[in-house]
Amino acid sequence: MNDALGLKLISIRLPGSLIEDFKNIATINGGMGYQTLMRQVLQRFAASELKMIARGYAEQVQRAKAEEATTAPAPRAQQKKAAERPVAQTRKPA
């Protein structure tokens, strides 16, 4: 059954009070096993953390693009127009 579900056996040490809390919560929430509940809690936590990390990364990328847009050189069309403008002549001192 573990193979079919893709489950892997691990060993972890947890405080007895935490295990009792999970057993009580599992019983109240429909009588599922406490290990099943722990798996669900860990899955929800991991998914939430990954979303938070992805959101932070996306914000970094957006900030970098916005910063790049404000510091980027003028597009070539603007550079070309500037180059075509006549240069102001200065008078030579007499």
PDB file of C-alpha atoms in Angstrom:
ATOM      1  CA  MET A   1       0.000   0.000   0.000  1.00  0.00           C
ATOM      2  CA  ASN A   2       2.828   2.436   0.844  1.00  0.00           C
ATOM      3  CA  ASP A   3       4.391   1.934  -2.580  1.00  0.00           C
ATOM      4  CA  ALA A   4       1.059   2.488  -4.312  1.00  0.00           C
ATOM      5  CA  LEU A   5       0.635   5.803  -2.472  1.00  0.00           C
ATOM      6  CA  GLY A   6       4.268   6.783  -2.945  1.00  0.00           C
ATOM      7  CA  LEU A   7       4.878   6.786   0.807  1.00  0.00           C
ATOM      8  CA  LYS A   8       8.299   6.406   2.330  1.00  0.00           C
ATOM      9  CA  LEU A   9       8.951   5.208   5.863  1.00  0.00           C
ATOM     10  CA  ILE A  10      10.899   7.686   8.015  1.00  0.00           C
ATOM     11  CA  SER A  11      11.801   7.927  11.656  1.00  0.00           C
ATOM     12  CA  ILE A  12      11.133  11.120  13.597  1.00  0.00           C
ATOM     13  CA  ARG A  13      11.121  11.915  17.278  1.00  0.00           C
ATOM     14  CA  LEU A  14       8.220  14.026  18.486  1.00  0.00           C
ATOM     15  CA  PRO A  15       7.069  15.040  21.956  1.00  0.00           C
ATOM     16  CA  GLY A  16       4.419  12.685  23.330  1.00  0.00           C
ATOM     17  CA  SER A  17       2.106  15.632  23.981  1.00  0.00           C
ATOM     18  CA  LEU A  18       2.225  16.594  20.294  1.00  0.00           C
ATOM     19  CA  ILE A  19       1.304  13.070  19.238  1.00  0.00           C
ATOM     20  CA  GLU A  20      -1.591  13.077  21.717  1.00  0.00           C
ATOM     21  CA  ASP A  21      -2.768  16.425  20.325  1.00  0.00           C
ATOM     22  CA  PHE A  22      -2.744  15.019  16.798  1.00  0.00           C
ATOM     23  CA  LYS A  23      -4.616  11.906  17.948  1.00  0.00           C
ATOM     24  CA  ASN A  24      -7.285  14.066  19.583  1.00  0.00           C
ATOM     25  CA  ILE A  25      -7.606  16.354  16.563  1.00  0.00           C
ATOM     26  CA  ALA A  26      -7.810  13.365  14.216  1.00  0.00           C
ATOM     27  CA  THR A  27     -10.555  11.783  16.327  1.00  0.00           C
ATOM     28  CA  ILE A  28     -12.557  15.025  16.427  1.00  0.00           C
ATOM     29  CA  ASN A  29     -12.144  15.506  12.649  1.00  0.00           C
ATOM     30  CA  GLY A  30     -13.850  12.324  11.566  1.00  0.00           C
ATOM     31  CA  GLY A  31     -11.757   9.611  13.137  1.00  0.00           C
ATOM     32  CA  MET A  32      -8.858   9.559  10.681  1.00  0.00           C
ATOM     33  CA  GLY A  33      -5.509   8.299  11.910  1.00  0.00           C
ATOM     34  CA  TYR A  34      -3.140  10.795  13.486  1.00  0.00           C
ATOM     35  CA  GLN A  35      -0.378   9.924  11.024  1.00  0.00           C
ATOM     36  CA  THR A  36      -2.706  10.670   8.124  1.00  0.00           C
ATOM     37  CA  LEU A  37      -3.504  14.006   9.762  1.00  0.00           C
ATOM     38  CA  MET A  38       0.214  14.741  10.227  1.00  0.00           C
ATOM     39  CA  ARG A  39       0.796  13.980   6.523  1.00  0.00           C
ATOM     40  CA  GLN A  40      -1.990  16.374   5.550  1.00  0.00           C
ATOM     41  CA  VAL A  41      -0.635  19.100   7.839  1.00  0.00           C
ATOM     42  CA  LEU A  42       2.878  18.711   6.417  1.00  0.00           C
ATOM     43  CA  GLN A  43       1.565  18.744   2.839  1.00  0.00           C
ATOM     44  CA  ARG A  44      -0.434  21.947   3.468  1.00  0.00           C
ATOM     45  CA  PHE A  45       2.564  23.588   5.132  1.00  0.00           C
ATOM     46  CA  ALA A  46       4.938  22.645   2.305  1.00  0.00           C
ATOM     47  CA  ALA A  47       2.492  23.871  -0.365  1.00  0.00           C
ATOM     48  CA  SER A  48       2.005  27.155   1.495  1.00  0.00           C
ATOM     49  CA  GLU A  49       5.745  27.705   1.908  1.00  0.00           C
ATOM     50  CA  LEU A  50       6.405  26.978  -1.764  1.00  0.00           C
ATOM     51  CA  LYS A  51       3.715  29.491  -2.788  1.00  0.00           C
ATOM     52  CA  MET A  52       5.226  32.104  -0.477  1.00  0.00           C
ATOM     53  CA  ILE A  53       8.706  31.479  -1.904  1.00  0.00           C
ATOM     54  CA  ALA A  54       7.386  31.663  -5.483  1.00  0.00           C
ATOM     55  CA  ARG A  55       5.504  34.895  -4.698  1.00  0.00           C
ATOM     56  CA  GLY A  56       8.666  36.413  -3.213  1.00  0.00           C
ATOM     57  CA  TYR A  57      10.688  35.396  -6.248  1.00  0.00           C
ATOM     58  CA  ALA A  58       8.076  36.847  -8.620  1.00  0.00           C
ATOM     59  CA  GLU A  59       8.150  40.128  -6.685  1.00  0.00           C
ATOM     60  CA  GLN A  60      11.963  40.231  -6.950  1.00  0.00           C
ATOM     61  CA  VAL A  61      11.753  39.706 -10.705  1.00  0.00           C
ATOM     62  CA  GLN A  62       9.135  42.457 -11.055  1.00  0.00           C
ATOM     63  CA  ARG A  63      11.249  44.874  -8.991  1.00  0.00           C
ATOM     64  CA  ALA A  64      14.315  44.082 -11.079  1.00  0.00           C
ATOM     65  CA  LYS A  65      12.382  44.663 -14.321  1.00  0.00           C
ATOM     66  CA  ALA A  66      10.961  47.945 -13.029  1.00  0.00           C
ATOM     67  CA  GLU A  67      14.423  49.056 -11.913  1.00  0.00           C
ATOM     68  CA  GLU A  68      15.877  48.056 -15.272  1.00  0.00           C
ATOM     69  CA  ALA A  69      13.183  50.023 -17.098  1.00  0.00           C
ATOM     70  CA  THR A  70      14.009  53.197 -15.171  1.00  0.00           C
ATOM     71  CA  THR A  71      17.771  52.874 -15.634  1.00  0.00           C
ATOM     72  CA  ALA A  72      17.864  51.423 -19.151  1.00  0.00           C
ATOM     73  CA  PRO A  73      19.404  53.541 -21.921  1.00  0.00           C
ATOM     74  CA  ALA A  74      17.046  55.240 -24.359  1.00  0.00           C
ATOM     75  CA  PRO A  75      15.760  53.033 -27.151  1.00  0.00           C
ATOM     76  CA  ARG A  76      17.709  53.171 -30.420  1.00  0.00           C
ATOM     77  CA  ALA A  77      15.050  55.302 -32.159  1.00  0.00           C
ATOM     78  CA  GLN A  78      15.468  58.022 -29.532  1.00  0.00           C
ATOM     79  CA  GLN A  79      19.260  57.794 -29.741  1.00  0.00           C
ATOM     80  CA  LYS A  80      19.114  58.114 -33.527  1.00  0.00           C
ATOM     81  CA  LYS A  81      16.874  61.216 -33.365  1.00  0.00           C
ATOM     82  CA  ALA A  82      19.195  62.809 -30.841  1.00  0.00           C
ATOM     83  CA  ALA A  83      22.161  62.137 -33.120  1.00  0.00           C
ATOM     84  CA  GLU A  84      20.384  63.740 -36.095  1.00  0.00           C
ATOM     85  CA  ARG A  85      19.721  67.033 -34.277  1.00  0.00           C
ATOM     86  CA  PRO A  86      22.014  69.845 -35.304  1.00  0.00           C
ATOM     87  CA  VAL A  87      24.740  70.613 -32.845  1.00  0.00           C
ATOM     88  CA  ALA A  88      24.632  74.131 -31.470  1.00  0.00           C
ATOM     89  CA  GLN A  89      27.582  76.159 -32.720  1.00  0.00           C
ATOM     90  CA  THR A  90      29.572  78.032 -30.212  1.00  0.00           C
ATOM     91  CA  ARG A  91      31.349  81.253 -31.030  1.00  0.00           C
ATOM     92  CA  LYS A  92      35.067  81.348 -30.812  1.00  0.00           C
ATOM     93  CA  PRO A  93      36.442  84.077 -28.619  1.00  0.00           C
ATOM     94  CA  ALA A  94      37.908  86.937 -30.632  1.00  0.00           C
TER      95      ALA A  94
END
